[in-house]
């Protein structure tokens, strides 16, 4: 082999694309070397043969490429050389593409070299070779070798002769690219090569691209890949302008827009921006008017160009592309300054003269889509807010592109579905509502007003349907509903729209947040009343819509919403479309006619309808009752009736058929069962719904008239119920639901009769006794029955349920109590019933049936035929315990404490409490959660009696009950009632008192449960509220002697009170936050929600309200109260001290800050109960707290308490003066606390007869601290000096006359202080501060000041403000309104928060919005120029960098000694940014590390990485030295050069040391020079990445300045 091949290959590898010192390019050097080879070997064919022989390698392939290219340039392509080229191509290069030396696939380097050589072979050998190779390659697609081969030979094909082949190649290439998994070379080389080859190929490629279905999923990225590859032909420059011009095609622009706005990957978006940028540049250079095909879109063209408006167009597109590029950063601080430029786009896009769009609005929606669909939610919120604000500040013409699925009902609503967008902005007051919600409301009103009438209905329908087609979170639904409700009235929706609103209502029922659910229903009903065209909907449609509302949450009678609905029906009732239930006279049905027919249809039982054993669905009864009440109130609006007789007449108009049926219930035994059930259901629903919310039912004439009508049929209904429950008419399992209906009716009649006045012999009372006796008789018969049938078992369950209902009614209404003899008999029977005996469902004949005992909670196994019987059994057990609970409360005095106390066992279940309690534990493991309340009630009575003698059993009952409670979900119907019953049971004051006396396991168990409940409160808001409220009520009752137990137990459980005083986590629970939201929105007055809000009181702050009101009611003169309050005060001080020790510093409004704040608020409330002896024990802790580093709000409370102590007990003044005796360095600025106290000297000395000594001491202390080095201390001391001096003057204290000159001079200097900084301003601020100017420690001593005014004025978050009205509204604990606690400080309350404590706050976040359009903006540099974007990530790094216009230096950075991925990732990013030639690492595996990737941000894709292990570094450094590199170490040695003085040579290798050991000794010997970074600090080292970055930048800076030279 000749000696020139290694020389050529070595030269090629050495040059690598860099410029030599002589200025020659690598290509020029290659040509020189190849010419030398060709000169040496005079026969080119022989040279080619030699190069094809031997072992194949990348170097040999590249050398062959160079030789062939040089022969092609010389034009030698005939005869023997053409034949040789043909043989080289077929015999060597084509096989080399498919198989490498090792037998595997060829490397990318070999592929590129071989394909380039093949192109030269095809040109040397003639077009026939190119055709042959192309046809073979077509069969090998989609393999990478075939792609490379096609890319090589495609330019050699002829436009005319090879046109079919070119078209075939183009179609195959485009299809391959559109498939999405094509080799990168398809877009990088094959398609550009085809585009350059001939017009047929370009035409075929364009046709193949156009055949793809527009908008196909996943097609945008591949389409943009093809378009970028063909960009030079589709968007040609003036010198190459031909027939093709993609700018004129709407499909092209739709693809570009889709890529910019909807593409998920950054590369696709970058391609789209490149195409747009190239199109704009080509348009400007061509300077020819053009317009995109107008048939592709409505309105203005997607793209157009005008020579006359070149400047305006360039400005528009420049801003547009800048915005899209900046959005790629996804950083709000970078993007926010660019938003004003978005405003300018709309100014360019809309013509002010004729109000039309210049630019197609879809370009603007692309920007917003990009903002909406990014990962940054803050950016999405900015985008949504900016778009919503457009219609407030600009008058934009209507465009379909901005409505329907294209944008508003598409991407915008998708963005609006995020709940986090509706949060308050930083610094926004709590009561101001969601800014985005208000903007959404204004936007929708403005936008709908701009819509043409013919499109308004369509848009609103699509908008509402969009709300219903997904599971929205509660918050977005609420605000969208509110926006709809704010629209002005218009006839936009018909039956389909009302149905869509109904679907939205059903979507809102998914959420468990009852507050949001109710509010959304209110707004949707208001929207329906404003938007529905009544002529297109019937009353049936309206009533069906109303049934989707939950009356208990939104549409309650007496609410404002109810009144609005009645007014709407009154105005429109004659215009509704004919209802299917309406009259048959052909006229439009009125509301009255509709309701009358509705009642008639509801009451009558159709002959064709089969009699069913199941109770009818309640939905029809709810609908009928709702419409009847609405019709009555609408009639009242019309006639303004005020007489009861008139109201009753109106009711009878609607309810006559129903009342007639009720009157016949007791006498007509053959009335269809379906009819009777419906009549009774309607009775229940009417009685439930008729009472207006928030007002007395006695004042409501409709309720009174309805009650009178019902009572007229009471005897008939009562007799019907008696017959059905006692005459064995209920014989099937389904009849048990009917039994519950009858018992509900009976309970309603009893309650109604009691309201109207219970008189002996009334119709209802006449059935009570027979009903009770019949039930007892049935149950007695069941005890002796051997083989009861199904009907017998059902009657047994009915009798037990009836007895339970009678017991509950008697418990609620004592007037129902029977005479003593009857009561004793029933009580004996109930007490003797076996507990936990359950009904077994009858089996098939031949099997025994009966009552099966339940032992230890075990449950019988049901057969397949007994499905549903478990519910019957559970209800039977529940009814048993209801009766027993009633019995235990009634005979509580008969329960013995021990079994030996039982004298005569007349009532076994009462007088034998231990077995009863054991049975209660057993049944708790069986019953479902909704049925355990009576068991808890029984345990509440039993456990106090047994706690002393049966402590273990009582502890077991605590455990079992708590396990049940803790396993329940947070649902309204089960969790809260059970929790309340559990608290009443476990925390019964009698139990607490006994457990505290015993101090045994029961006491520990109660405390354990108490801690678990407090912990649960952080998850379920409201748990602690129930606990603390009940305990405080019990202790207050015990203190007044009303209840059992004693107040002394409060001290034993003072930890509970302590936790209540400081309770409340930093993040509010969702429901509490949304409660404020609902109140802000104002729907509390519209719907039933307001009554729910008033009744729950589950917010965290109600815990503190409860305990503070409890503490205020305690009497400090009572010894037990006093001891309790003192013990609590000590625990509070310990709590503060432990919070202070937890960390040295804490941020404002953190949990620690809030806890400390609450501690000192409570201590201020407790202060009136402190006497001098007690204060002697805690005064040091109080003063010590003054020296602690605290937030401003806490300091104010500490200072206030010290002032009150010194005012009431001047004996502690010596200790106060001692606080000023510490050295200044020790106490630093904490002395300001005591100087603040001293500023209220006039209050302190009020109870001191001899004031002179105190005044003299005060002046001495103040003057002393006026000389402090600390500016803040001097200010506080001057305030104290000024206040003390004014007091001296007022008291005419002459002994201080000698100090007059000094003091007056000091104060005068303070008043006129000037100089640098804000000294004078701060002096004025501190004097105007509320604590020194307005606050009076005695007159302002009230709950309002402590819990509302002080937190508000001291900068505490609004969530900590508790207004006085909240104390008054919390009625569970009584209020002593006349006491000083409930006084209101008018003067202090009118102040606004001052700025003394906040003077160092920075500027607001909104400043960026005020920047002008042309303010400078941060822009991430995208170094792509206007060349085609290459997506081939397998290109050599230098080639890819060159294509992007990137400059590569000669610096090598060696980081093989560095271990941490974060340092390596940061170095990789730094090297790429500053254009280093290569980064050497110890292992290339580091690239896959997440920490590395997080810091490198993809820099490794654009920077050459070389792996050199630490053990190979010596050889590597010696090799680089041989190549002319200077090896530079970053290390501090005896001969290190200063970085500021060192001049880097161009070929520099930078060696970085290990993070801990630095550079090893063996490698220091390899260094040419050591460079160290000059330092000024004490720490003598920098992070290795930082050190490397400093040297890399210094090298780059010197290269840029052109000062590179030899080492200095």
Coordinates of C-alpha atoms in Angstrom, one line a residue, residues 270-749:
X270 CA -39.0 25.4 15.9
X271 CA -39.5 24.1 12.4
X272 CA -42.8 25.9 12.2
X273 CA -41.2 29.2 13.3
X274 CA -38.4 28.7 10.8
X275 CA -40.9 28.3 7.9
X276 CA -42.8 31.4 9.0
X277 CA -39.5 33.4 9.3
X278 CA -38.3 32.3 5.9
X279 CA -41.6 33.1 4.2
X280 CA -41.5 36.6 5.7
X281 CA -37.9 37.1 4.6
X282 CA -38.7 35.8 1.0
X283 CA -41.7 38.0 0.8
X284 CA -39.6 41.1 1.7
X285 CA -36.9 40.2 -0.7
X286 CA -39.2 39.4 -3.6
X287 CA -41.1 42.7 -3.0
X288 CA -44.2 41.3 -4.9
X289 CA -47.7 41.5 -3.7
X290 CA -49.2 38.0 -2.9
X291 CA -52.3 36.6 -1.2
X292 CA -52.9 33.2 0.1
X293 CA -55.8 31.2 -1.5
X294 CA -58.9 32.9 -0.1
X295 CA -61.0 29.8 -0.5
X296 CA -59.0 28.0 2.3
X297 CA -60.4 30.2 5.0
X298 CA -63.1 32.7 5.8
X299 CA -62.3 36.4 6.4
X300 CA -58.8 37.8 5.6
X301 CA -56.2 35.6 4.0
X302 CA -54.0 33.5 6.2
X303 CA -51.0 35.3 4.7
X304 CA -50.6 38.2 2.4
X305 CA -47.9 40.7 1.3
X306 CA -48.0 44.2 0.0
X307 CA -45.1 46.1 -1.3
X308 CA -46.6 49.3 -0.1
X309 CA -47.0 48.1 3.5
X310 CA -43.7 46.3 3.7
X311 CA -42.6 48.2 6.9
X312 CA -45.8 47.6 8.8
X313 CA -45.8 43.9 7.8
X314 CA -42.2 43.4 8.7
X315 CA -42.8 45.0 12.1
X316 CA -45.9 42.8 12.7
X317 CA -44.1 39.6 11.9
X318 CA -40.9 40.6 13.7
X319 CA -42.9 41.1 16.9
X320 CA -44.9 38.0 16.3
X321 CA -41.8 35.7 15.8
X322 CA -40.2 37.3 18.8
X323 CA -43.2 36.5 21.0
X324 CA -43.3 32.9 19.8
X325 CA -39.5 32.5 20.4
X326 CA -39.7 34.0 23.9
X327 CA -42.6 31.7 24.8
X328 CA -40.3 28.8 24.3
X329 CA -38.5 29.8 27.5
X330 CA -41.6 29.0 29.5
X331 CA -40.4 31.5 32.2
X332 CA -42.9 34.1 33.3
X333 CA -40.3 36.7 34.2
X334 CA -39.0 36.6 30.6
X335 CA -42.4 36.5 29.0
X336 CA -44.2 39.1 31.0
X337 CA -42.2 42.1 29.5
X338 CA -43.1 40.8 26.0
X339 CA -46.9 40.9 26.6
X340 CA -47.2 44.6 25.6
X341 CA -45.9 43.6 22.2
X342 CA -48.9 41.2 22.0
X343 CA -51.1 44.3 22.4
X344 CA -49.3 45.9 19.4
X345 CA -50.1 42.9 17.3
X346 CA -53.8 43.6 17.7
X347 CA -53.3 47.3 16.9
X348 CA -51.6 46.2 13.6
X349 CA -54.2 43.5 12.9
X350 CA -57.4 45.5 13.2
X351 CA -58.4 48.4 10.9
X352 CA -59.7 51.3 13.0
X353 CA -61.4 52.8 9.9
X354 CA -63.6 49.9 8.7
X355 CA -63.5 47.7 11.8
X356 CA -62.2 44.6 10.1
X357 CA -59.2 42.3 10.5
X358 CA -56.0 43.0 8.4
X359 CA -54.3 39.8 9.6
X360 CA -56.1 36.6 10.1
X361 CA -57.0 36.3 13.8
X362 CA -55.9 32.6 13.9
X363 CA -52.3 33.9 14.2
X364 CA -53.2 35.5 17.5
X365 CA -54.9 32.4 18.7
X366 CA -51.7 30.5 18.0
X367 CA -49.9 32.7 20.6
X368 CA -52.6 32.1 23.2
X369 CA -52.7 28.4 22.5
X370 CA -49.0 28.2 23.1
X371 CA -49.4 30.0 26.4
X372 CA -52.4 27.9 27.5
X373 CA -50.9 24.5 26.7
X374 CA -47.5 25.0 28.3
X375 CA -46.4 23.3 31.5
X376 CA -46.2 26.6 33.4
X377 CA -49.6 27.3 35.0
X378 CA -48.6 30.9 35.8
X379 CA -47.9 31.4 32.1
X380 CA -51.3 29.9 31.3
X381 CA -53.0 32.2 33.7
X382 CA -51.2 35.2 32.2
X383 CA -52.4 34.1 28.7
X384 CA -56.0 33.6 29.8
X385 CA -56.0 36.9 31.6
X386 CA -54.5 38.8 28.7
X387 CA -57.1 37.4 26.3
X388 CA -60.0 38.1 28.6
X389 CA -58.8 41.7 29.0
X390 CA -58.8 42.2 25.2
X391 CA -62.5 42.9 24.9
X392 CA -62.3 45.4 27.9
X393 CA -59.7 47.6 26.3
X394 CA -60.1 47.0 22.5
X395 CA -63.0 46.9 20.2
X396 CA -62.3 43.7 18.1
X397 CA -64.5 42.8 15.2
X398 CA -66.3 39.4 15.2
X399 CA -64.5 36.5 13.8
X400 CA -65.5 32.8 13.6
X401 CA -61.8 32.0 14.3
X402 CA -62.3 33.3 17.9
X403 CA -65.4 31.4 18.7
X404 CA -66.8 27.9 18.7
X405 CA -64.4 25.0 18.7
X406 CA -61.6 26.9 17.1
X407 CA -60.7 28.9 20.2
X408 CA -63.1 30.2 22.8
X409 CA -65.1 27.0 23.2
X410 CA -62.0 25.0 22.6
X411 CA -58.6 25.9 23.9
X412 CA -59.8 28.7 26.0
X413 CA -62.3 26.6 27.9
X414 CA -59.7 23.9 28.3
X415 CA -57.4 26.4 30.0
X416 CA -60.3 27.7 32.1
X417 CA -60.8 24.2 33.5
X418 CA -57.8 24.6 35.8
X419 CA -58.9 25.5 39.3
X420 CA -55.5 27.0 40.2
X421 CA -56.1 29.9 37.7
X422 CA -58.8 31.3 40.0
X423 CA -56.6 31.9 43.0
X424 CA -56.1 35.3 44.4
X425 CA -53.1 37.3 43.2
X426 CA -50.2 38.0 45.6
X427 CA -51.1 40.9 48.0
X428 CA -54.7 40.9 47.0
X429 CA -57.2 41.3 49.9
X430 CA -59.1 38.3 51.0
X431 CA -62.5 39.8 50.3
X432 CA -61.8 40.9 46.7
X433 CA -62.6 37.6 44.9
X434 CA -60.9 36.0 42.0
X435 CA -59.5 38.5 39.5
X436 CA -59.8 35.9 36.7
X437 CA -63.4 35.2 37.6
X438 CA -64.3 38.8 37.4
X439 CA -62.5 39.2 34.0
X440 CA -64.2 36.1 32.7
X441 CA -67.6 37.7 33.6
X442 CA -66.8 41.0 31.9
X443 CA -65.3 39.2 28.8
X444 CA -68.3 37.0 28.2
X445 CA -70.7 40.0 28.5
X446 CA -68.6 42.0 26.1
X447 CA -68.0 39.2 23.6
X448 CA -71.6 38.1 23.4
X449 CA -72.8 41.6 22.9
X450 CA -70.6 41.8 19.8
X451 CA -72.0 38.6 18.2
X452 CA -74.5 38.8 15.4
X453 CA -77.9 37.7 16.5
X454 CA -77.9 34.8 14.1
X455 CA -74.7 33.4 15.7
X456 CA -75.3 34.3 19.3
X457 CA -77.6 31.3 20.0
X458 CA -75.2 28.9 18.3
X459 CA -72.2 30.2 20.3
X460 CA -74.0 30.1 23.7
X461 CA -75.3 26.6 23.0
X462 CA -71.8 25.4 22.1
X463 CA -70.4 27.2 25.2
X464 CA -72.9 25.4 27.5
X465 CA -72.5 22.1 25.8
X466 CA -68.7 22.4 26.3
X467 CA -69.3 22.9 30.0
X468 CA -71.3 19.6 30.1
X469 CA -69.0 17.4 28.0
X470 CA -66.4 16.8 30.6
X471 CA -66.0 16.4 34.3
X472 CA -65.1 19.9 35.4
X473 CA -63.7 20.8 38.8
X474 CA -66.2 22.7 41.0
X475 CA -64.4 26.0 40.9
X476 CA -64.3 26.5 37.1
X477 CA -67.9 25.4 36.8
X478 CA -68.8 28.0 39.4
X479 CA -67.1 30.9 37.7
X480 CA -68.3 29.9 34.2
X481 CA -71.9 29.7 35.6
X482 CA -71.5 33.1 37.2
X483 CA -70.3 34.5 33.9
X484 CA -73.4 33.0 32.1
X485 CA -75.7 34.4 34.8
X486 CA -74.2 37.9 34.2
X487 CA -75.2 38.0 30.6
X488 CA -78.0 40.5 29.7
X489 CA -81.3 39.0 28.9
X490 CA -81.7 37.6 25.4
X491 CA -83.8 34.9 23.7
X492 CA -80.8 32.8 22.8
X493 CA -81.6 29.3 24.0
X494 CA -84.3 26.8 23.1
X495 CA -85.1 23.3 24.3
X496 CA -81.7 22.1 23.4
X497 CA -80.0 24.9 25.3
X498 CA -82.1 24.2 28.4
X499 CA -81.2 20.5 28.2
X500 CA -77.5 21.5 27.9
X501 CA -77.9 23.6 31.1
X502 CA -79.5 20.6 32.8
X503 CA -76.5 18.5 31.8
X504 CA -74.2 21.1 33.4
X505 CA -76.3 20.9 36.5
X506 CA -75.8 17.2 36.7
X507 CA -72.0 17.7 36.2
X508 CA -71.9 20.0 39.2
X509 CA -73.5 17.3 41.4
X510 CA -70.2 15.3 41.2
X511 CA -68.3 17.5 43.7
X512 CA -68.6 17.0 47.4
X513 CA -68.2 20.7 48.1
X514 CA -71.7 21.6 49.0
X515 CA -71.0 25.3 49.0
X516 CA -69.7 25.4 45.4
X517 CA -72.4 23.0 44.3
X518 CA -75.2 25.2 45.6
X519 CA -73.7 28.4 44.2
X520 CA -73.3 26.9 40.7
X521 CA -76.9 25.7 40.7
X522 CA -78.0 29.3 41.6
X523 CA -76.1 30.8 38.8
X524 CA -77.2 28.3 36.2
X525 CA -80.8 28.9 37.1
X526 CA -80.3 32.6 36.7
X527 CA -78.6 32.0 33.4
X528 CA -81.6 30.0 32.2
X529 CA -84.0 32.7 33.2
X530 CA -81.9 35.3 31.3
X531 CA -81.1 33.3 28.1
X532 CA -84.0 30.9 27.4
X533 CA -86.6 31.9 24.8
X534 CA -89.8 30.8 26.5
X535 CA -91.6 30.5 23.2
X536 CA -89.3 27.6 22.3
X537 CA -89.6 25.6 25.6
X538 CA -92.6 24.2 27.4
X539 CA -93.4 24.2 31.1
X540 CA -92.6 20.5 31.1
X541 CA -89.1 21.4 29.9
X542 CA -88.8 24.1 32.6
X543 CA -90.0 21.8 35.4
X544 CA -87.6 19.0 34.3
X545 CA -84.8 21.5 34.5
X546 CA -85.8 22.7 37.9
X547 CA -85.8 19.1 39.2
X548 CA -82.1 19.0 38.5
X549 CA -81.6 21.6 41.2
X550 CA -81.3 20.5 44.8
X551 CA -83.8 22.4 46.8
X552 CA -81.9 22.0 50.1
X553 CA -78.8 23.6 48.5
X554 CA -80.1 26.3 46.1
X555 CA -83.8 26.7 45.2
X556 CA -85.5 26.9 48.6
X557 CA -88.8 28.7 49.1
X558 CA -88.3 32.2 50.6
X559 CA -84.9 32.8 49.0
X560 CA -84.1 35.6 46.6
X561 CA -83.6 33.0 43.9
X562 CA -87.1 31.6 44.5
X563 CA -88.6 35.1 44.2
X564 CA -86.7 35.7 40.9
X565 CA -88.0 32.5 39.5
X566 CA -91.6 33.4 40.5
X567 CA -91.3 36.8 38.9
X568 CA -89.9 35.2 35.7
X569 CA -92.8 32.7 35.6
X570 CA -95.3 35.4 36.3
X571 CA -94.1 37.5 33.3
X572 CA -93.7 34.6 30.9
X573 CA -96.3 32.0 31.8
X574 CA -98.6 32.9 28.8
X575 CA -95.8 32.5 26.3
X576 CA -94.5 29.0 26.9
X577 CA -94.7 26.4 24.2
X578 CA -97.7 24.1 24.4
X579 CA -97.0 21.4 27.0
X580 CA -97.7 17.8 26.5
X581 CA -99.7 17.9 29.7
X582 CA -101.3 21.1 28.9
X583 CA -105.0 21.6 28.0
X584 CA -106.4 20.3 24.8
X585 CA -108.1 23.5 23.8
X586 CA -105.3 24.4 21.5
X587 CA -104.4 27.5 23.4
X588 CA -101.0 28.1 25.0
X589 CA -101.0 26.5 28.5
X590 CA -100.8 28.8 31.4
X591 CA -98.9 27.9 34.6
X592 CA -102.2 27.3 36.5
X593 CA -103.5 24.9 33.9
X594 CA -100.2 23.1 33.7
X595 CA -100.0 22.6 37.4
X596 CA -103.6 21.5 37.7
X597 CA -103.1 18.9 35.1
X598 CA -99.8 17.9 36.6
X599 CA -101.5 17.2 40.0
X600 CA -104.4 15.3 38.3
X601 CA -102.0 13.1 36.3
X602 CA -99.9 12.5 39.4
X603 CA -102.8 11.5 41.7
X604 CA -104.7 9.3 39.4
X605 CA -103.5 5.8 38.8
X606 CA -103.6 4.8 35.2
X607 CA -105.6 1.7 34.4
X608 CA -102.9 0.3 32.1
X609 CA -100.2 0.6 34.8
X610 CA -99.6 -2.6 36.7
X611 CA -99.8 -2.6 40.5
X612 CA -96.2 -2.7 41.8
X613 CA -95.0 -3.8 45.2
X614 CA -92.3 -1.1 45.1
X615 CA -92.8 2.4 46.3
X616 CA -92.9 4.9 43.4
X617 CA -89.9 7.1 42.8
X618 CA -89.9 10.3 44.8
X619 CA -88.9 12.4 41.8
X620 CA -92.5 12.9 40.6
X621 CA -93.6 13.9 44.0
X622 CA -90.7 16.4 44.3
X623 CA -91.6 17.8 40.9
X624 CA -95.3 18.2 41.7
X625 CA -94.7 19.8 45.1
X626 CA -92.2 22.2 43.6
X627 CA -94.5 23.3 40.8
X628 CA -97.5 23.6 43.1
X629 CA -95.7 25.9 45.4
X630 CA -94.3 28.0 42.5
X631 CA -97.8 28.3 41.0
X632 CA -99.2 29.4 44.4
X633 CA -96.6 32.1 44.9
X634 CA -96.9 33.3 41.3
X635 CA -100.7 33.6 41.8
X636 CA -99.9 35.6 45.0
X637 CA -97.7 38.0 43.0
X638 CA -100.6 38.6 40.6
X639 CA -103.4 39.0 43.1
X640 CA -101.4 40.3 46.0
X641 CA -103.5 38.2 48.3
X642 CA -103.0 38.7 52.0
X643 CA -106.0 36.8 53.4
X644 CA -105.7 33.3 54.6
X645 CA -109.0 32.3 53.1
X646 CA -107.9 33.5 49.7
X647 CA -104.6 31.6 49.9
X648 CA -106.5 28.5 50.9
X649 CA -108.8 28.9 47.9
X650 CA -105.8 29.2 45.6
X651 CA -104.3 26.1 47.1
X652 CA -107.5 24.1 46.6
X653 CA -107.5 25.1 42.9
X654 CA -104.3 23.1 42.5
X655 CA -104.6 20.5 45.2
X656 CA -108.3 19.6 45.1
X657 CA -107.8 16.1 43.5
X658 CA -105.0 15.4 46.0
X659 CA -107.0 16.5 49.0
X660 CA -110.0 14.5 47.8
X661 CA -107.8 11.4 47.6
X662 CA -106.4 12.1 51.1
X663 CA -109.9 12.4 52.5
X664 CA -110.8 9.0 51.1
X665 CA -107.7 7.1 52.3
X666 CA -109.3 6.1 55.6
X667 CA -112.5 4.8 54.2
X668 CA -111.7 3.5 50.7
X669 CA -110.0 0.2 51.2
X670 CA -109.8 -0.5 47.5
X671 CA -107.9 2.7 46.5
X672 CA -104.9 1.6 44.3
X673 CA -101.7 1.3 46.2
X674 CA -99.8 3.4 43.7
X675 CA -102.3 6.2 44.2
X676 CA -102.0 6.1 48.0
X677 CA -98.2 6.1 47.9
X678 CA -98.1 9.0 45.5
X679 CA -100.6 11.0 47.7
X680 CA -98.5 10.4 50.8
X681 CA -95.3 11.2 49.0
X682 CA -96.7 14.5 47.9
X683 CA -97.9 15.2 51.4
X684 CA -94.4 14.8 52.7
X685 CA -92.8 16.8 50.0
X686 CA -95.2 19.7 50.4
X687 CA -94.7 19.9 54.1
X688 CA -90.9 19.8 53.7
X689 CA -90.8 22.5 51.0
X690 CA -93.5 24.9 52.0
X691 CA -91.8 26.6 54.9
X692 CA -89.9 29.7 53.7
X693 CA -86.2 29.8 54.5
X694 CA -85.1 32.4 57.1
X695 CA -88.6 33.6 58.2
X696 CA -91.2 32.4 60.6
X697 CA -93.6 29.9 59.1
X698 CA -96.4 31.3 61.2
X699 CA -96.2 34.5 59.1
X700 CA -96.4 32.7 55.8
X701 CA -99.9 32.4 54.6
X702 CA -99.2 29.6 52.1
X703 CA -97.7 27.4 54.8
X704 CA -100.6 28.1 57.1
X705 CA -103.2 27.4 54.4
X706 CA -101.4 24.2 53.4
X707 CA -101.3 23.1 57.1
X708 CA -104.9 23.7 57.5
X709 CA -105.7 21.7 54.3
X710 CA -103.6 18.8 55.5
X711 CA -105.1 18.8 58.9
X712 CA -108.6 18.6 57.4
X713 CA -107.6 15.2 56.1
X714 CA -105.5 14.2 59.1
X715 CA -108.0 11.8 60.5
X716 CA -108.4 10.0 57.2
X717 CA -104.6 9.7 56.7
X718 CA -104.0 8.7 60.4
X719 CA -106.6 5.9 60.1
X720 CA -105.1 4.7 56.9
X721 CA -101.6 4.6 58.4
X722 CA -103.0 2.7 61.5
X723 CA -104.7 0.2 59.3
X724 CA -101.7 -0.4 57.0
X725 CA -99.2 -0.8 59.9
X726 CA -101.3 -3.1 62.1
X727 CA -103.6 -5.2 59.9
X728 CA -100.9 -7.4 58.3
X729 CA -101.3 -5.7 55.0
X730 CA -97.5 -5.2 54.6
X731 CA -96.3 -8.7 53.6
X732 CA -93.4 -8.3 51.2
X733 CA -89.8 -7.0 51.6
X734 CA -90.6 -4.1 49.3
X735 CA -93.4 -3.1 51.8
X736 CA -90.7 -2.2 54.3
X737 CA -90.0 0.9 52.2
X738 CA -93.7 1.6 52.2
X739 CA -93.6 1.3 56.0
X740 CA -91.0 4.0 56.2
X741 CA -93.2 6.2 54.1
X742 CA -96.1 5.7 56.5
X743 CA -94.0 6.4 59.5
X744 CA -92.6 9.6 57.9
X745 CA -96.2 10.8 57.2
X746 CA -97.1 10.0 60.8
X747 CA -94.1 12.0 62.1
X748 CA -95.0 14.9 59.9
X749 CA -98.6 14.9 61.2

